[in-house]
PDB file of C-alpha atoms in Angstrom:
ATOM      1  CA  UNK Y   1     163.936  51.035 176.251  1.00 82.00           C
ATOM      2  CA  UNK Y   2     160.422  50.310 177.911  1.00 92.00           C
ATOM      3  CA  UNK Y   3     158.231  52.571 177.299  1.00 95.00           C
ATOM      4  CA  UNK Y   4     155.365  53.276 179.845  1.00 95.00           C
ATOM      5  CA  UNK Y   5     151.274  54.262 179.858  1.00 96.00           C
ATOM      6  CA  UNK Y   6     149.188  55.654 182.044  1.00 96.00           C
ATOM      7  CA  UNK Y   7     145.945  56.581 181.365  1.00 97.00           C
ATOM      8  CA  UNK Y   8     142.607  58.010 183.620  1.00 97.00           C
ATOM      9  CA  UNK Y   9     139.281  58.940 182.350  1.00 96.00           C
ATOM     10  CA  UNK Y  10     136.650  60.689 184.744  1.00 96.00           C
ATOM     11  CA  UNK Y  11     133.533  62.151 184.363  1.00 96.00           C
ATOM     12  CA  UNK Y  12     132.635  66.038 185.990  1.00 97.00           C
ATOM     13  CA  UNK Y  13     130.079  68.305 185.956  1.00 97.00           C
ATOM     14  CA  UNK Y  14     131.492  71.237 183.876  1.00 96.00           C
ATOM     15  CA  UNK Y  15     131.026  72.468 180.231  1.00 96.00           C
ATOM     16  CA  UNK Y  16     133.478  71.629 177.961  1.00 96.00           C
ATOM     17  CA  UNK Y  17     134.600  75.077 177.946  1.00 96.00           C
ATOM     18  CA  UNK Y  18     135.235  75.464 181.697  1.00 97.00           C
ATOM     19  CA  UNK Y  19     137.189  72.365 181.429  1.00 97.00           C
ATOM     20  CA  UNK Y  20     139.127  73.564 179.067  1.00 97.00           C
ATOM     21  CA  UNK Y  21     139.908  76.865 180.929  1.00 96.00           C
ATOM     22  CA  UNK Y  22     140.877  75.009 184.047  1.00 97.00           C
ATOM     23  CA  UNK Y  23     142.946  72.310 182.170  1.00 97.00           C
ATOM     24  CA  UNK Y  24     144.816  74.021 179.899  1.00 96.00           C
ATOM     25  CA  UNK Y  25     146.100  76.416 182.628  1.00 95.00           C
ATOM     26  CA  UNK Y  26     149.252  75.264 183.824  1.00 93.00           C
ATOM     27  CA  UNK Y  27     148.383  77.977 186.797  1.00 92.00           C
ATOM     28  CA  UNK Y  28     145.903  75.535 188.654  1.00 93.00           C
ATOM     29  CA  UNK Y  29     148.810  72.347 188.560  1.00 91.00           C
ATOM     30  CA  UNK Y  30     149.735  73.038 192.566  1.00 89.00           C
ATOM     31  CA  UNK Y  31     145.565  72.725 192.930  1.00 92.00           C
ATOM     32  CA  UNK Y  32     145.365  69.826 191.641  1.00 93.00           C
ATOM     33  CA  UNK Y  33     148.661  67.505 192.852  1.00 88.00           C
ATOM     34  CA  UNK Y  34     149.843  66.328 196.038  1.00 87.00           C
ATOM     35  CA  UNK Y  35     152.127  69.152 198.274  1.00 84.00           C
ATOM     36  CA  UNK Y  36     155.296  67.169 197.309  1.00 82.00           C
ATOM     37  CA  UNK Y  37     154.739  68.234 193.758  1.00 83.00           C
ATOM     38  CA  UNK Y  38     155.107  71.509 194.214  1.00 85.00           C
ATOM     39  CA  UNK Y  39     155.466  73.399 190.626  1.00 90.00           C
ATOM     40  CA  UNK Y  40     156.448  77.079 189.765  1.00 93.00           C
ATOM     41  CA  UNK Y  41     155.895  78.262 186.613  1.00 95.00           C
ATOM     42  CA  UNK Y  42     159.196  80.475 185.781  1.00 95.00           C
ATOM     43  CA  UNK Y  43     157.991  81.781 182.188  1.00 95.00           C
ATOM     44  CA  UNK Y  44     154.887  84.009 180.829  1.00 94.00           C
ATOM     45  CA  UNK Y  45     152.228  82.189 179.823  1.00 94.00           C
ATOM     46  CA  UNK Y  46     149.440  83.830 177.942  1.00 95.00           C
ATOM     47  CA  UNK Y  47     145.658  82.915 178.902  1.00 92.00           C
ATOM     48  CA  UNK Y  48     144.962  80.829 176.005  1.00 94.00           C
ATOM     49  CA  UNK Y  49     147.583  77.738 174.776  1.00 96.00           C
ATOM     50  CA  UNK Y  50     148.809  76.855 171.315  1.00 97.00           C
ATOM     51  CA  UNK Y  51     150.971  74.520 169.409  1.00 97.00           C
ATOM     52  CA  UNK Y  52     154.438  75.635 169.855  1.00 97.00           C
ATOM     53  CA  UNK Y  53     154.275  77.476 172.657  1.00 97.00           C
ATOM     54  CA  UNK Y  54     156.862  76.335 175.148  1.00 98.00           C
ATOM     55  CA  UNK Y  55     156.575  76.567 179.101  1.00 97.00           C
ATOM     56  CA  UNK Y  56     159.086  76.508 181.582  1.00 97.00           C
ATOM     57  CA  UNK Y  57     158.471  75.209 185.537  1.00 94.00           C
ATOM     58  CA  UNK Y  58     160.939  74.255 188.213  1.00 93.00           C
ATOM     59  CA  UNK Y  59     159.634  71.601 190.656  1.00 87.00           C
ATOM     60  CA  UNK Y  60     160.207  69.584 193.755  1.00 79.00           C
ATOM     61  CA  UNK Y  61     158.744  65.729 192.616  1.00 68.00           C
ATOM     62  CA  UNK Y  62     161.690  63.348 193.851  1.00 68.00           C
ATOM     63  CA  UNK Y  63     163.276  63.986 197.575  1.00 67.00           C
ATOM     64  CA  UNK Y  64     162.421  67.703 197.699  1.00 72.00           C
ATOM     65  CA  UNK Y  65     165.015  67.808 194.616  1.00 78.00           C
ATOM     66  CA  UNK Y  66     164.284  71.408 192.948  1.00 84.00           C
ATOM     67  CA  UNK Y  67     164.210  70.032 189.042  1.00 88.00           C
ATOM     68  CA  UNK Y  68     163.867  72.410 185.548  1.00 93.00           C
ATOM     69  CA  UNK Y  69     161.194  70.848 183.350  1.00 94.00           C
ATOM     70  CA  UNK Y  70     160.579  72.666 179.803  1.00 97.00           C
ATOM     71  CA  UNK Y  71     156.953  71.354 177.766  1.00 97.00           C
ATOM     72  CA  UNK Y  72     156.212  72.562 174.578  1.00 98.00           C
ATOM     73  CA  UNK Y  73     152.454  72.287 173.545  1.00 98.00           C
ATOM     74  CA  UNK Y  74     152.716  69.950 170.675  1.00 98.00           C
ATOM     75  CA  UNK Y  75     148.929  69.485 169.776  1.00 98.00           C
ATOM     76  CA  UNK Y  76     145.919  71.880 170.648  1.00 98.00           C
ATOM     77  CA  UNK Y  77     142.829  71.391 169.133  1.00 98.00           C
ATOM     78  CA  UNK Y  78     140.869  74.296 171.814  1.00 97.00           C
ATOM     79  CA  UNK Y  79     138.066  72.985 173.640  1.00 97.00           C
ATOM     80  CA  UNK Y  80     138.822  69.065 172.650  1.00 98.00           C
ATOM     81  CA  UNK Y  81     142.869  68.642 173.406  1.00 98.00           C
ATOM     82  CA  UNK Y  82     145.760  69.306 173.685  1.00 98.00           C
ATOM     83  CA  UNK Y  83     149.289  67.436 174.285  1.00 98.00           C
ATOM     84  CA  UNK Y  84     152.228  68.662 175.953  1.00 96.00           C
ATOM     85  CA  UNK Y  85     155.487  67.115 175.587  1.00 98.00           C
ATOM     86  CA  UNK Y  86     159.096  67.558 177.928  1.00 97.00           C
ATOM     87  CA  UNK Y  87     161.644  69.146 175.556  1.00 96.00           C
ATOM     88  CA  UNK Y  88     164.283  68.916 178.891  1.00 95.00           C
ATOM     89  CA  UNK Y  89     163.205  67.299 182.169  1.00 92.00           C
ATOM     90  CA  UNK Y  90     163.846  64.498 184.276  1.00 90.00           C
ATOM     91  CA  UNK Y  91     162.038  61.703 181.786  1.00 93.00           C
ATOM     92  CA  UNK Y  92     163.593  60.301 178.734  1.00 93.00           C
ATOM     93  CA  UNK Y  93     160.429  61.289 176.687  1.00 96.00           C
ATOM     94  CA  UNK Y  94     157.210  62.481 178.129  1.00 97.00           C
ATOM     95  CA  UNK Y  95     153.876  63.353 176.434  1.00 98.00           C
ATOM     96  CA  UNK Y  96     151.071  64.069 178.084  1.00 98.00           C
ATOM     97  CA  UNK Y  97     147.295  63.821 176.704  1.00 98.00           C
ATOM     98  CA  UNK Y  98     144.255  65.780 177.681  1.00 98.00           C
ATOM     99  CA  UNK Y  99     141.322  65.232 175.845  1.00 98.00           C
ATOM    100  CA  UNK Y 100     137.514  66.911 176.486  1.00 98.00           C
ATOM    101  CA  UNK Y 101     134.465  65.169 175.367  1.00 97.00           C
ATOM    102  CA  UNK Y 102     131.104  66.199 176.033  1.00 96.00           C
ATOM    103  CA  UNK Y 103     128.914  63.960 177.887  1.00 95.00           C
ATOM    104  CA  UNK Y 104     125.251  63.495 179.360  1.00 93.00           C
ATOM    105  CA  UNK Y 105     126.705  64.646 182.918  1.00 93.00           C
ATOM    106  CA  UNK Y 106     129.023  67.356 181.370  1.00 95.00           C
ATOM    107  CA  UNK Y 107     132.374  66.470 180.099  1.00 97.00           C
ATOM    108  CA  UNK Y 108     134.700  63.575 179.997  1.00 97.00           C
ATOM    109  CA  UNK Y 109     138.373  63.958 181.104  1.00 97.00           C
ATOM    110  CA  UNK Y 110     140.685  61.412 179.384  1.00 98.00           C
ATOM    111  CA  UNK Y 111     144.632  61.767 180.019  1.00 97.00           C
ATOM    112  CA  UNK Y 112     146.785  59.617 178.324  1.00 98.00           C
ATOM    113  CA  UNK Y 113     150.611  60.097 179.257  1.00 97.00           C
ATOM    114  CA  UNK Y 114     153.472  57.831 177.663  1.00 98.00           C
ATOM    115  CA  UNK Y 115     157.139  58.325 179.176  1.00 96.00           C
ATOM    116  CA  UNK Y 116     160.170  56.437 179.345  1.00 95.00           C
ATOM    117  CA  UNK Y 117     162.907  56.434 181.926  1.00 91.00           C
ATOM    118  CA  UNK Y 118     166.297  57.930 181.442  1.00 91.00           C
ATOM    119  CA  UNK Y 119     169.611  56.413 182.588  1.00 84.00           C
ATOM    120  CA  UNK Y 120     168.853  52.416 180.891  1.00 85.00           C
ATOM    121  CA  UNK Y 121     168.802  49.962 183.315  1.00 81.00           C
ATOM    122  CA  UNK Y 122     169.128  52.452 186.328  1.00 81.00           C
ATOM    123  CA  UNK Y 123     166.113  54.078 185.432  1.00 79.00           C
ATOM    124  CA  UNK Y 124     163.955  50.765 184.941  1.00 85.00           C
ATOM    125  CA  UNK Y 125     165.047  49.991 188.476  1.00 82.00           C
ATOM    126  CA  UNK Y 126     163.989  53.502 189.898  1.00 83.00           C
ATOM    127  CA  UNK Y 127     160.708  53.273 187.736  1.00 87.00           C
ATOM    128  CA  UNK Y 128     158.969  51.315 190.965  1.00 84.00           C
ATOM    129  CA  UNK Y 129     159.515  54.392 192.852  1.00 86.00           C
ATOM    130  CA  UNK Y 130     159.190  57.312 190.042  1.00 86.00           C
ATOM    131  CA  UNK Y 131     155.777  55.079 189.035  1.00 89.00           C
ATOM    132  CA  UNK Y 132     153.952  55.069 192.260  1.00 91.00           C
ATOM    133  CA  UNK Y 133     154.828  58.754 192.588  1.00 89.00           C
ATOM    134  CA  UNK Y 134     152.802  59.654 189.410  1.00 92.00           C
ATOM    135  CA  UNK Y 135     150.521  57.619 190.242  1.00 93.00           C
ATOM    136  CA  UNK Y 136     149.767  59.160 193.555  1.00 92.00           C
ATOM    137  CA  UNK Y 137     150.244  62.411 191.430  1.00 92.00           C
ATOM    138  CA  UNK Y 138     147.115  61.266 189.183  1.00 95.00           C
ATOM    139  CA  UNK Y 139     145.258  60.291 192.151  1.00 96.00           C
ATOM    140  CA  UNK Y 140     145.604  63.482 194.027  1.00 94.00           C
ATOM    141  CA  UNK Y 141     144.123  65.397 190.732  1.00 94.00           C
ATOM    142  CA  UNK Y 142     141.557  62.339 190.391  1.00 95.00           C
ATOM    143  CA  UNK Y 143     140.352  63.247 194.055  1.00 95.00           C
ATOM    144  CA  UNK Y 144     140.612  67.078 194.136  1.00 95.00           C
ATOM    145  CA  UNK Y 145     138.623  66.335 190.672  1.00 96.00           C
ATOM    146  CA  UNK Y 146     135.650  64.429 191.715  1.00 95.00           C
ATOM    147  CA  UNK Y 147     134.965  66.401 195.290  1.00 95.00           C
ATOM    148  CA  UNK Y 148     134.836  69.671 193.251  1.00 95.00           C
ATOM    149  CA  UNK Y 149     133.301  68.220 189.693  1.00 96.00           C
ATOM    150  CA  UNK Y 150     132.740  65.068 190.493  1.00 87.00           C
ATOM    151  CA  UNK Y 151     129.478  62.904 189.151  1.00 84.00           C
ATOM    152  CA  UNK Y 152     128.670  59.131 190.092  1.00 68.00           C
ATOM    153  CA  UNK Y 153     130.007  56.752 187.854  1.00 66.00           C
ATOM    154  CA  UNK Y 154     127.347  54.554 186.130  1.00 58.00           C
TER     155      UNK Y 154
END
């Protein structure tokens, strides 16, 4: 089973607070992706996160394809990070990253998300595909991200 990384660091002009109220809302998700993603969150979820808690969205990532995704909130360490994990979705294991460090413009935005593919081989060969959809995923939030927050990079 291959196992896959991506990863993203930006810089933006908010406290680390504010970025962790935006961030750890799954509320702002349809903000921040492309209009393909679309997500709906179909469970409560109370205004501040913690380990355990578990989340449930239906979304439209592949072909319009309405999909159930469950993520419990495996780590949260409030304002630095927290990691949310698929307990039933379309991956074979997903964990997502998002750490907040403080830095000289603000705050530094690090996510670090390993996945596999289900279905063995099958899924290898759909991971060209499935990969350059997260990827434009990441680069829709990347964009939204630095016209709103954005600083120069050095």
């Amino acid at each position: 089973m291959k196992i896959y990384q991506l990863h993203r660091q930006q810089r933006l002009a908010l406290s680390q607070q504010q970025a962790w109220e935006f961030f750890s809302s799954p509320h702002y998700l349809n903000q921040i992706t492309p209009e393909f993603f679309h997500v709906d969150i179909t469970s409560p979820v109370p205004e501040d996160i913690y380990s355990g808690l578990l989340i449930r969205y239906r979304m439209k990532a592949v072909f319009g394809v309405p999909m159930s995704w469950l993520s419990e909130v495996s780590h949260c360490d409030k304002p630095n990070r927290f990691v949310y994990q698929q307990a039933v979705g379309p991956f074979g294991f997903w964990s997502h990253e998002v750490c907040l460090s403080n830095c000289a413009e603000g705050v530094v935005l690090e996510d670090i998300v390993f996945y596999t593919m289900p279905f063995g081989w099958l899924g290898q060969l759909l991971h060209g595909f499935i990969g350059d959809k997260l990827q434009r995923i990441f680069d829709t939030r990347r964009d939204y991200l630095q016209a709103k927050w954005g600083v120069a990079e050095p």
